[in-house]
Each structure stands twice: as structure tokens, then as C-alpha cells.
PDB file of N, CA and C in Angstrom:
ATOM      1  N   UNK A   4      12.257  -9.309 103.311  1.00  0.00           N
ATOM      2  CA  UNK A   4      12.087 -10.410 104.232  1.00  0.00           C
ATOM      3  C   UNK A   4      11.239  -9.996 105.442  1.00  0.00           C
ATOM      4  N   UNK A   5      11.253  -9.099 105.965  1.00  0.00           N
ATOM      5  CA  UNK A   5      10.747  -8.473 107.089  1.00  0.00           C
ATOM      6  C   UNK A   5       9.160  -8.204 106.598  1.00  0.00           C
ATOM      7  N   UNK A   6       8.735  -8.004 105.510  1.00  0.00           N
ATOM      8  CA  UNK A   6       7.046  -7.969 105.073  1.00  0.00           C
ATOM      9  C   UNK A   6       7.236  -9.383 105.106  1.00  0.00           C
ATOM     10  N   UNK A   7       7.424 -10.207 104.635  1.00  0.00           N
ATOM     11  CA  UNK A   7       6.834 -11.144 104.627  1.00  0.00           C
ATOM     12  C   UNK A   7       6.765 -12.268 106.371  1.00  0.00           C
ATOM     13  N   UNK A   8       7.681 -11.882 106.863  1.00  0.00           N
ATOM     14  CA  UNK A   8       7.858 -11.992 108.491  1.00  0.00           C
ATOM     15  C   UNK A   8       6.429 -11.524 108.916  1.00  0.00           C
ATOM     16  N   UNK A   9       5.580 -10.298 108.596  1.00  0.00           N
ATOM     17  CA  UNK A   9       4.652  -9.600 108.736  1.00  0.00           C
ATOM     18  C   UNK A   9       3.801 -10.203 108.917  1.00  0.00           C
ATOM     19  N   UNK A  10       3.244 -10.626 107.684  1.00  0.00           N
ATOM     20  CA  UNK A  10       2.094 -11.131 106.710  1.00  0.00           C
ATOM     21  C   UNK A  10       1.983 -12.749 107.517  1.00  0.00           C
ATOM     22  N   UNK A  11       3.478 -13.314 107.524  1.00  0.00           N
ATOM     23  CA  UNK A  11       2.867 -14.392 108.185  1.00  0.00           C
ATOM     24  C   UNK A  11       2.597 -13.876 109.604  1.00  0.00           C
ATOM     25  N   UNK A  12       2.770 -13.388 110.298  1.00  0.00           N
ATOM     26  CA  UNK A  12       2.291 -13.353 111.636  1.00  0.00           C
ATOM     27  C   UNK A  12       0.831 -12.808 111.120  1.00  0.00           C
ATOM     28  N   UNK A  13       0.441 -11.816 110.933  1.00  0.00           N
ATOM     29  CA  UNK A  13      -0.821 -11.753 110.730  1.00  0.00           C
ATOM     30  C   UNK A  13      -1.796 -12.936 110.463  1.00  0.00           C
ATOM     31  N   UNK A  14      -1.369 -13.955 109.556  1.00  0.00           N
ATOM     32  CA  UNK A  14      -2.266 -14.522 108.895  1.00  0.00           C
ATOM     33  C   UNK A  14      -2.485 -15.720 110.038  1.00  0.00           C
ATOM     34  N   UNK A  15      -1.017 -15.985 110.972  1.00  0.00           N
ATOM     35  CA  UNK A  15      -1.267 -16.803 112.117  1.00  0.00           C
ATOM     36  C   UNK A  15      -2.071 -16.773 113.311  1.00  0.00           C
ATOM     37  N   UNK A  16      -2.098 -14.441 113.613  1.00  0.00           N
ATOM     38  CA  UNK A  16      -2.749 -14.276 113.953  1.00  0.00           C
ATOM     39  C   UNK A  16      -4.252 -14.749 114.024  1.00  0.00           C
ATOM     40  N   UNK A  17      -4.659 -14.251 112.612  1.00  0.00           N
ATOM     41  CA  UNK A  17      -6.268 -14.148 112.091  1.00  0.00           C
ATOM     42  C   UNK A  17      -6.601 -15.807 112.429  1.00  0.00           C
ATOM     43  N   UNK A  18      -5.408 -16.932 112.126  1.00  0.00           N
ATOM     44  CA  UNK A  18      -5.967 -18.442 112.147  1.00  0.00           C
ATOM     45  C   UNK A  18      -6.295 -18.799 113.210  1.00  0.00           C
ATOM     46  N   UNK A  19      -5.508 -18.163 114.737  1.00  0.00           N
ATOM     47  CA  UNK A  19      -5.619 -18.335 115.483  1.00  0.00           C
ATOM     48  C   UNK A  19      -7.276 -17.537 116.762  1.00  0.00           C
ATOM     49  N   UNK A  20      -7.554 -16.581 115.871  1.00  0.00           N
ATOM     50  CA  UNK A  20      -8.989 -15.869 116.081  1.00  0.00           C
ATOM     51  C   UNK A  20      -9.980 -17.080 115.310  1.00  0.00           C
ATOM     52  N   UNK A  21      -9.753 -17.244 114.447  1.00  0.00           N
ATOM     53  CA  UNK A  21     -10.795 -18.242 113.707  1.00  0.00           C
ATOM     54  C   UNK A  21     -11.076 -19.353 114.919  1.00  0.00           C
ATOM     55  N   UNK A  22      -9.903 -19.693 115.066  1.00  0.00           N
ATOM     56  CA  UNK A  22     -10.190 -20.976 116.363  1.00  0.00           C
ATOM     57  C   UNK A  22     -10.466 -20.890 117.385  1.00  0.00           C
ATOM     58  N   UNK A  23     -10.561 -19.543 118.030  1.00  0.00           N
ATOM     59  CA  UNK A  23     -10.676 -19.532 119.181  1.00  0.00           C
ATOM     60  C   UNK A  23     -12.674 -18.856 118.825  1.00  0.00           C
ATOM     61  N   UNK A  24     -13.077 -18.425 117.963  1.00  0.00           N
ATOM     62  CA  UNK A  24     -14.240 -18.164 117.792  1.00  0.00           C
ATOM     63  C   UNK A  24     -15.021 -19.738 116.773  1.00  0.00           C
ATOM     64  N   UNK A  25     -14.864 -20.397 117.133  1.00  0.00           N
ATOM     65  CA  UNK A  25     -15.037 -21.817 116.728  1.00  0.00           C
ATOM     66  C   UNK A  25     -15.271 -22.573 118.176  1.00  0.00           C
ATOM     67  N   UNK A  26     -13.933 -22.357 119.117  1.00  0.00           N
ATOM     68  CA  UNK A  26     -14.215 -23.212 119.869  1.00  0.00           C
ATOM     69  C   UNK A  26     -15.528 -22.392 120.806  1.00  0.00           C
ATOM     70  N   UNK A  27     -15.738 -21.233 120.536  1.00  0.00           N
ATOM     71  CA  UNK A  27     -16.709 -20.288 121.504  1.00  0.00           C
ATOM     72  C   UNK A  27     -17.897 -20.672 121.262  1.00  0.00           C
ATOM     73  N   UNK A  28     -17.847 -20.985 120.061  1.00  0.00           N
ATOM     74  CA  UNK A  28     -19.565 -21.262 119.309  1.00  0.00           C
ATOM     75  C   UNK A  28     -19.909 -22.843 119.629  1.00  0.00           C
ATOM     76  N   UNK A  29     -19.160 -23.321 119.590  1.00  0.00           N
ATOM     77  CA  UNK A  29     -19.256 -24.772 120.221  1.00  0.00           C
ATOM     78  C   UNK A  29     -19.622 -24.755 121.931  1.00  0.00           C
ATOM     79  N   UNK A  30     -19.162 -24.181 122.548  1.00  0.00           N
ATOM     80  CA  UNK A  30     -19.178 -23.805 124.108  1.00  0.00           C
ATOM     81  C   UNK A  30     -20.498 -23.733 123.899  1.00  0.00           C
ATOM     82  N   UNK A  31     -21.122 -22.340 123.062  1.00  0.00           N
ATOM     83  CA  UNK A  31     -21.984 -21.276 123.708  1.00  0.00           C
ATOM     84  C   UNK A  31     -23.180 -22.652 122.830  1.00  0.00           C
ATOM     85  N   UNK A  32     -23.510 -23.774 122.147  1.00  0.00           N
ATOM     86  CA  UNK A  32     -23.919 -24.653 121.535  1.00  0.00           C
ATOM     87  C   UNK A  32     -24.118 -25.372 122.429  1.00  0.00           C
ATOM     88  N   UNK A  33     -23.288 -26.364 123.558  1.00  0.00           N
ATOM     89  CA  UNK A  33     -22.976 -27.368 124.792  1.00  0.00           C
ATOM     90  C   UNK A  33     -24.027 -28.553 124.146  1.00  0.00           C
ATOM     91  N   UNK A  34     -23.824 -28.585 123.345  1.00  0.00           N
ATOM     92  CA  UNK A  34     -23.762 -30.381 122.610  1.00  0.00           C
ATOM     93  C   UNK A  34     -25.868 -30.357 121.930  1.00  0.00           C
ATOM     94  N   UNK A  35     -26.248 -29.724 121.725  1.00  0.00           N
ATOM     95  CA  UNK A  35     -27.672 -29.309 121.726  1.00  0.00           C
ATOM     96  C   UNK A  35     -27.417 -29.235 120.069  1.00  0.00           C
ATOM     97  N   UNK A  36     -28.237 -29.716 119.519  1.00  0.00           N
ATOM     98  CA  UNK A  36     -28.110 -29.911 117.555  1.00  0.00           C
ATOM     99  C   UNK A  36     -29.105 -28.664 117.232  1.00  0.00           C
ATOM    100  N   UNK A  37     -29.770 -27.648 118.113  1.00  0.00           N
ATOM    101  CA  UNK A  37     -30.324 -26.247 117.455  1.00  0.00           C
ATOM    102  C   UNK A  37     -30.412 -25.518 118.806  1.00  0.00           C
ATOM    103  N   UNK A  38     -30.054 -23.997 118.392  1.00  0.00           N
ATOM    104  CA  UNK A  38     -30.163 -23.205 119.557  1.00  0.00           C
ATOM    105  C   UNK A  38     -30.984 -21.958 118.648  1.00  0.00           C
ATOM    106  N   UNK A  39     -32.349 -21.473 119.697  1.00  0.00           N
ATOM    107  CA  UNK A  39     -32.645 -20.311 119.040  1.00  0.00           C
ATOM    108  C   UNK A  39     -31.937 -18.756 119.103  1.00  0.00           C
ATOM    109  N   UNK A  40     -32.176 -18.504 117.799  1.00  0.00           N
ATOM    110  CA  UNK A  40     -31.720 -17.006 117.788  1.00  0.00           C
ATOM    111  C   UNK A  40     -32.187 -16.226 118.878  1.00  0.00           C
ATOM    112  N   UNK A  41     -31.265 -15.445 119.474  1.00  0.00           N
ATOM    113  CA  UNK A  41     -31.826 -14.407 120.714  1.00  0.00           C
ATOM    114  C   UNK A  41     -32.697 -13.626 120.262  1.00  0.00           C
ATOM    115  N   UNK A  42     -32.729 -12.875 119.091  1.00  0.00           N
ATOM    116  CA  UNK A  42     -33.939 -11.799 118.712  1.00  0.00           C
ATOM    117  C   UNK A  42     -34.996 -12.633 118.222  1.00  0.00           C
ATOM    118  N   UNK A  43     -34.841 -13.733 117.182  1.00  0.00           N
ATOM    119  CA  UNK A  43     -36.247 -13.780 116.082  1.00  0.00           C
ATOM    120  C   UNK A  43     -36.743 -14.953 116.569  1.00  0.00           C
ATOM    121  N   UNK A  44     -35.589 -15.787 117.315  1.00  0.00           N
ATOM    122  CA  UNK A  44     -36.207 -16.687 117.926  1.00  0.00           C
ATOM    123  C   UNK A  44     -36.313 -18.591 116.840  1.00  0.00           C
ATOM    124  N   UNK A  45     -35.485 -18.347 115.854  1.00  0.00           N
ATOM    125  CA  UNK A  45     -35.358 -18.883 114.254  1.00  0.00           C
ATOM    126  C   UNK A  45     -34.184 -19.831 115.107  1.00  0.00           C
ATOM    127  N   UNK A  46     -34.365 -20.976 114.788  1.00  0.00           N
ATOM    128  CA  UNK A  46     -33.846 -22.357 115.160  1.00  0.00           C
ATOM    129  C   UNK A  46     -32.469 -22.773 114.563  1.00  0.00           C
ATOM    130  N   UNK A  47     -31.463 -22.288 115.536  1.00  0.00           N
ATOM    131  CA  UNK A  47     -30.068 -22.470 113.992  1.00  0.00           C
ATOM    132  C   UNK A  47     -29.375 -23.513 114.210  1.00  0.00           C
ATOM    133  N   UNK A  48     -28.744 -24.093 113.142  1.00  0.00           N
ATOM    134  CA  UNK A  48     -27.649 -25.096 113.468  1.00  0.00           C
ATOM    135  C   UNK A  48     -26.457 -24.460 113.786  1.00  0.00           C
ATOM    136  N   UNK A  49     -25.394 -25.433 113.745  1.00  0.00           N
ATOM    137  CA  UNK A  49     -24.037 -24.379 114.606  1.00  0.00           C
ATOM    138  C   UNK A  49     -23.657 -23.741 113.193  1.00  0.00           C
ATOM    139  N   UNK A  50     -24.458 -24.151 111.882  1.00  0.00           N
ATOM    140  CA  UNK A  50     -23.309 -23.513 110.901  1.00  0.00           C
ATOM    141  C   UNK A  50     -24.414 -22.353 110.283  1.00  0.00           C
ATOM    142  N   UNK A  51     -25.298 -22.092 111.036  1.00  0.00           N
ATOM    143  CA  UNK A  51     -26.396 -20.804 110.699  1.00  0.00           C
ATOM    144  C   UNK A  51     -26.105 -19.494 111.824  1.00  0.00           C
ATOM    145  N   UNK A  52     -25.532 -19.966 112.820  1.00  0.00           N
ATOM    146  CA  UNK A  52     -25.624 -19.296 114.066  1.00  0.00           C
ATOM    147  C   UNK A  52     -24.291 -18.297 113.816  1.00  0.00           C
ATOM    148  N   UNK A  53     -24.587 -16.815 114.368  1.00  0.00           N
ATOM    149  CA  UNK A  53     -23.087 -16.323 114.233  1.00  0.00           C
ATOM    150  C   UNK A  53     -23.429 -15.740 115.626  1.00  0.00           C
ATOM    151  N   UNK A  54     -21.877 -15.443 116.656  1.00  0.00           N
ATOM    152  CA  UNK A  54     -21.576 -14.923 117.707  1.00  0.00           C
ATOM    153  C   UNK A  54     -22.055 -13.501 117.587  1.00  0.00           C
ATOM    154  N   UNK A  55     -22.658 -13.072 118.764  1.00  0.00           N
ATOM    155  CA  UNK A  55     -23.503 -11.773 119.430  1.00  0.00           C
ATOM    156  C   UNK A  55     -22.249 -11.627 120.254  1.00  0.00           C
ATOM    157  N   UNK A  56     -22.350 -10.122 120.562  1.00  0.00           N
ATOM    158  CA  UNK A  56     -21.949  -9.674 121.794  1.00  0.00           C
ATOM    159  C   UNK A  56     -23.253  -9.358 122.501  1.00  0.00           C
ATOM    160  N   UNK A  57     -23.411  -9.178 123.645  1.00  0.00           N
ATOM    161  CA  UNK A  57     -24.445  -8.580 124.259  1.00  0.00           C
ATOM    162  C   UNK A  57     -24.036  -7.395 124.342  1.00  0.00           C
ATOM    163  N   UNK A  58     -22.714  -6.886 124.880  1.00  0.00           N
ATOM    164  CA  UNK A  58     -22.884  -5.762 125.185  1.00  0.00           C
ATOM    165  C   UNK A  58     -21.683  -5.539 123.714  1.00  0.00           C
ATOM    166  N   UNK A  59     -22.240  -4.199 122.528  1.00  0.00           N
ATOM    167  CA  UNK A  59     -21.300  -4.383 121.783  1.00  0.00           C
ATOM    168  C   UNK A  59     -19.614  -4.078 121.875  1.00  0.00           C
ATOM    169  N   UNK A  60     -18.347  -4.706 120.850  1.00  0.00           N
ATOM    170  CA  UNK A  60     -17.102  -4.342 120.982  1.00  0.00           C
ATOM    171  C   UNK A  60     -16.719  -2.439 120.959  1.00  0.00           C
ATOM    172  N   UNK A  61     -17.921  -2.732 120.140  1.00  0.00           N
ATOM    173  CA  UNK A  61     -17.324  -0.667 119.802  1.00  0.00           C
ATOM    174  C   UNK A  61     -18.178  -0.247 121.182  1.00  0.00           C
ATOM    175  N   UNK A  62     -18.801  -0.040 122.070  1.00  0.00           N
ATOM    176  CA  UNK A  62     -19.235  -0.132 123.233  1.00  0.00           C
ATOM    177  C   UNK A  62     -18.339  -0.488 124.441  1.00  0.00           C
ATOM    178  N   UNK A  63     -17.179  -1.462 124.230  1.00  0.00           N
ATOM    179  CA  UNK A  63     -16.430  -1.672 125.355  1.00  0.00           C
ATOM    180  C   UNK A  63     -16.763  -3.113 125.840  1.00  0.00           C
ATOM    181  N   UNK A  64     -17.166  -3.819 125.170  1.00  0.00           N
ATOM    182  CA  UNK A  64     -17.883  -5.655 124.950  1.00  0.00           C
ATOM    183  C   UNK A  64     -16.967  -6.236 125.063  1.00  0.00           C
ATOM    184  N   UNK A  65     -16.414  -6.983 125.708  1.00  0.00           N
ATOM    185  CA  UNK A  65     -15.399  -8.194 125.376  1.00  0.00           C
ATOM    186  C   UNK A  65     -15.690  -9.493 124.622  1.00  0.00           C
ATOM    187  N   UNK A  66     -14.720 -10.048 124.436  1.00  0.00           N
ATOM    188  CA  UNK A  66     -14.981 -11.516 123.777  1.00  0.00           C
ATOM    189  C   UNK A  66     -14.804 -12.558 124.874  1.00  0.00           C
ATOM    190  N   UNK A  67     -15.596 -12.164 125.641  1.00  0.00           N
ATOM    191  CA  UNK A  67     -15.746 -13.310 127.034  1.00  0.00           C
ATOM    192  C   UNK A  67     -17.076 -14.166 126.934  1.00  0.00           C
ATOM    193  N   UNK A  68     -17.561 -15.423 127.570  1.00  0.00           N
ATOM    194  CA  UNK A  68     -18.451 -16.037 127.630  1.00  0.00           C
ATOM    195  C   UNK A  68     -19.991 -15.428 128.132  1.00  0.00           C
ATOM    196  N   UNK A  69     -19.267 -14.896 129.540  1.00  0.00           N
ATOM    197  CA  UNK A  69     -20.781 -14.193 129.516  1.00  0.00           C
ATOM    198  C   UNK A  69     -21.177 -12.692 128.622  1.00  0.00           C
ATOM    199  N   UNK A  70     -20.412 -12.398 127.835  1.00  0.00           N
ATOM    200  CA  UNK A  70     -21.058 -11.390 127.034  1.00  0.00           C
ATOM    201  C   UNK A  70     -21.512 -12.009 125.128  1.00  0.00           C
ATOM    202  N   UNK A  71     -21.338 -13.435 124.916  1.00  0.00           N
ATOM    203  CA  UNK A  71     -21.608 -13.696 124.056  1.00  0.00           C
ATOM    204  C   UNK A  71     -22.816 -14.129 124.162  1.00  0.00           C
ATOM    205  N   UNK A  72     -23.735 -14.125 122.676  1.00  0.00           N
ATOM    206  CA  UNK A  72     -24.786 -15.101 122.590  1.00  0.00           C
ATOM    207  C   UNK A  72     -24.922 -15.331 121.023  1.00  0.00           C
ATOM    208  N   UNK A  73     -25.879 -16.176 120.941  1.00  0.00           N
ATOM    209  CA  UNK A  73     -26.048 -16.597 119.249  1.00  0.00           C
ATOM    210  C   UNK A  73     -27.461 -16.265 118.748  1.00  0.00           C
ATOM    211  N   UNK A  74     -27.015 -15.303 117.142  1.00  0.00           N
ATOM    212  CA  UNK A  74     -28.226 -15.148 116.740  1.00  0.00           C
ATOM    213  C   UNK A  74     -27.865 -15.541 115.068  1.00  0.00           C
ATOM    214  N   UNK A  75     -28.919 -15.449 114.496  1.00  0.00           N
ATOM    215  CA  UNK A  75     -29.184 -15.536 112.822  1.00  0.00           C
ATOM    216  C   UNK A  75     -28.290 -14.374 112.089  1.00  0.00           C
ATOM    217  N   UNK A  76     -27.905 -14.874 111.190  1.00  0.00           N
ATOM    218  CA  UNK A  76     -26.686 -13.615 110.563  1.00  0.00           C
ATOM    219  C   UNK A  76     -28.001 -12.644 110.239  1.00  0.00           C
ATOM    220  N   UNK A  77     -29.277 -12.446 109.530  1.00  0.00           N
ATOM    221  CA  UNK A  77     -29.659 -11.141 109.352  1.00  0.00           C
ATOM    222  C   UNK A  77     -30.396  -9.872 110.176  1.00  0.00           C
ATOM    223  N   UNK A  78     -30.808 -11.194 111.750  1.00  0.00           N
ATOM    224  CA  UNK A  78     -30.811  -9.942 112.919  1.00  0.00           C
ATOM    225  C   UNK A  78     -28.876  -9.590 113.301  1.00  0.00           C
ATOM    226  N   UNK A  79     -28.115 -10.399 113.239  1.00  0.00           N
ATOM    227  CA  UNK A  79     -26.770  -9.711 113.806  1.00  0.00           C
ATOM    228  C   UNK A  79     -27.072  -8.542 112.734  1.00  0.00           C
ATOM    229  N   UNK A  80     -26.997  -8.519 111.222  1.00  0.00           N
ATOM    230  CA  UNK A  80     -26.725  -7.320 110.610  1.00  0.00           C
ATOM    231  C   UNK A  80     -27.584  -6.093 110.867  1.00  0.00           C
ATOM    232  N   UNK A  81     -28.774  -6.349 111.062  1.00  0.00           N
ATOM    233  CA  UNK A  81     -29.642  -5.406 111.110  1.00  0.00           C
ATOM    234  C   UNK A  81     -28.960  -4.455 112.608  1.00  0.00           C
ATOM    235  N   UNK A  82     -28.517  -5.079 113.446  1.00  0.00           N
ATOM    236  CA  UNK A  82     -28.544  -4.988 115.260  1.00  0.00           C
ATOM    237  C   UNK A  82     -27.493  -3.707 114.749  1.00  0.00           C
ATOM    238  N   UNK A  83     -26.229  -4.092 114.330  1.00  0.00           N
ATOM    239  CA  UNK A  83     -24.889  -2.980 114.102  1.00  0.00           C
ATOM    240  C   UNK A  83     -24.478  -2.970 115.563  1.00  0.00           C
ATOM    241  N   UNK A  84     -24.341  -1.963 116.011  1.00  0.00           N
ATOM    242  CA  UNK A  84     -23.416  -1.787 117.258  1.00  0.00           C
ATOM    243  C   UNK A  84     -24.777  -1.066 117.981  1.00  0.00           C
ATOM    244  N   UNK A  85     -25.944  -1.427 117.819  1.00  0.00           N
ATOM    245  CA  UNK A  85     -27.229  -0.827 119.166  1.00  0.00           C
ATOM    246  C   UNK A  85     -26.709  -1.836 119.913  1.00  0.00           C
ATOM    247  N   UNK A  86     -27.299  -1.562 121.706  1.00  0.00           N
ATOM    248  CA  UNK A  86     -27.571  -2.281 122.370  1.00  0.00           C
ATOM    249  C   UNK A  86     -28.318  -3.517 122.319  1.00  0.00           C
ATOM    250  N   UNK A  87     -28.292  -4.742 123.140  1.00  0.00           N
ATOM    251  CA  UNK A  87     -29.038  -5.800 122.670  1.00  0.00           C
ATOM    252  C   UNK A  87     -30.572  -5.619 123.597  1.00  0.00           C
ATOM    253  N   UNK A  88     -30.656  -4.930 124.268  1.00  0.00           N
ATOM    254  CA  UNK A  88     -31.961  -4.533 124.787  1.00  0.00           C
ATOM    255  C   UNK A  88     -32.257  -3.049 124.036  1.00  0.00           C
ATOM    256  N   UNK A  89     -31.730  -2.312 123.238  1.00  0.00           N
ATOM    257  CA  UNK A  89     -32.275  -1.371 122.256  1.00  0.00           C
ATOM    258  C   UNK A  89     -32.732  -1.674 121.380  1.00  0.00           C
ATOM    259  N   UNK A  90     -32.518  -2.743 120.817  1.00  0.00           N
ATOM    260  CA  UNK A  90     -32.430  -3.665 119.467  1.00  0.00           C
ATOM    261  C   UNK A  90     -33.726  -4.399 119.692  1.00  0.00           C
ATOM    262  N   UNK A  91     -33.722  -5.098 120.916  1.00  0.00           N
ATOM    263  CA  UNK A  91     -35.111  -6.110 121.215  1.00  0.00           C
ATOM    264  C   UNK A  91     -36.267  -5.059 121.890  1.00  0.00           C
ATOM    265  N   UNK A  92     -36.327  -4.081 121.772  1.00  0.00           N
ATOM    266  CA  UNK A  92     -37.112  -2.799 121.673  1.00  0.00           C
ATOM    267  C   UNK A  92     -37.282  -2.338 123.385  1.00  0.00           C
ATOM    268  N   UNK A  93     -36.240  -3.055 124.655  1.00  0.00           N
ATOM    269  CA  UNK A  93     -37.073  -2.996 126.067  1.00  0.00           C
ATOM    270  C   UNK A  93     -36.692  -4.619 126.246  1.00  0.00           C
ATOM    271  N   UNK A  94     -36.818  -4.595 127.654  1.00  0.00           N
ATOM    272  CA  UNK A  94     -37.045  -5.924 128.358  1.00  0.00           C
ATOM    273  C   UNK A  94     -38.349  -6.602 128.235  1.00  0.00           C
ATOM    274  N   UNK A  95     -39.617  -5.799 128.188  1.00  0.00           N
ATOM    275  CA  UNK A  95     -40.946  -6.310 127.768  1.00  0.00           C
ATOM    276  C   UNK A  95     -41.433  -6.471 126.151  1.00  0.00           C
ATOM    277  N   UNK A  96     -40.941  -5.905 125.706  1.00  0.00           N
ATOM    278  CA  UNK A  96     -40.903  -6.332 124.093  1.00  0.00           C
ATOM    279  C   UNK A  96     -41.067  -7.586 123.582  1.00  0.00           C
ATOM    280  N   UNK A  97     -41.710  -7.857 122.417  1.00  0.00           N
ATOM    281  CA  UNK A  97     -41.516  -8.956 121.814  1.00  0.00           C
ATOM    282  C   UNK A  97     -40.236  -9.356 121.115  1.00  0.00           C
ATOM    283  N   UNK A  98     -39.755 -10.281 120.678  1.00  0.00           N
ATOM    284  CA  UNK A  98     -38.020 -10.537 119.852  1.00  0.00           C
ATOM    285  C   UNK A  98     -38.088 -10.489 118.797  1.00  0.00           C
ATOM    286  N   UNK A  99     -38.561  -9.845 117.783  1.00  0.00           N
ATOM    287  CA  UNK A  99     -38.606  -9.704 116.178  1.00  0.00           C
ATOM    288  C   UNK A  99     -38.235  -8.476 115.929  1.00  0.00           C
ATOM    289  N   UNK A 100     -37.044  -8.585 115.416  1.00  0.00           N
ATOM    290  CA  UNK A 100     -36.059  -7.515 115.333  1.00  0.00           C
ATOM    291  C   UNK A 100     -36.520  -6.170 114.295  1.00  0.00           C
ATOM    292  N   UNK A 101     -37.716  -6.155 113.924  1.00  0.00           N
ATOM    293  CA  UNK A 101     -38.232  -5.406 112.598  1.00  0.00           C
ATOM    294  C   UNK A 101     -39.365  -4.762 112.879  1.00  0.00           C
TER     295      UNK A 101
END
């Protein structure tokens, strides 16, 4: 009885992360039907767009507003845990992650 006591808290947990990174992406969206990707600059809808940290979690990043932003899932993958100004090569750089 006690695993399964577990399992549901976990899974209430995880439902309750789902929603609260739902309602973030909607925030970080503020009613606008495309926002560009921070690196490539690629035009997403809210269901193309995945949450950035700016500064990353394994780095010490929180899941706060001003450290989020939205990019295209294959610059998030490429990025990993670099910086988001290591990644965009410099502050004078162009945004094409490649």
C-alpha cells in the first residue's frame, strides 16, 4: 500500500509540473498567435515552442519568468546546458545556432 501511496504522489506531482509549465508558456506567449525562436529566429506556434532557461538549471537557473524564454525544440537540443550567450556565439553574433 505504501508504493502505491508513492507512485500516486509522484504522478500528481509530475501533473502538477505539466501545468504549471503550460501556464508559463502561455504567460511567456501574452496572447500573440507566433513568437520567434530566440536563436534561429523560426516563427512558432505555442505548440512548436518549448521553454528555454536563459540561464541553465544544471547552472543554478530557476524556473522563474525572467529566466525563461522560447525557442524551437532543435536549437533547445543542440544548446544542452551552454550558456544562452555561448550558444548565440557573443552578444554581437548573429542567432543561427550552427
Amino acid at each position: 500500500m505504501r508504493f502505491r501511496h508513492s507512485v500516486l504522489y509522484q504522478n500528481a506531482r509530475k501533473g502538477q509540473e505539466i501545468t504549471r509549465r503550460r501556464r508559463m508558456k502561455r504567460r511567456l506567449f501574452a496572447g500573440r498567435e507566433r513568437v520567434p525562436c530566440c536563436f534561429c529566429g523560426k516563427l512558432l506556434t505555442l505548440r512548436q515552442a518549448t521553454i528555454e532557461h536563459v540561464v541553465p538549471k544544471s547552472r543554478g537557473g530557476e524556473f522563474e519568468f525572467e529566466n525563461l524564454t522560447l525557442s524551437c525544440q532543435p536549437c533547445n537540443s543542440k544548446r544542452g546546458d551552454t550558456g544562452y550567450e555561448e550558444f548565440r556565439g557573443g552578444p554581437d553574433q548573429d542567432r543561427s545556432p550552427g
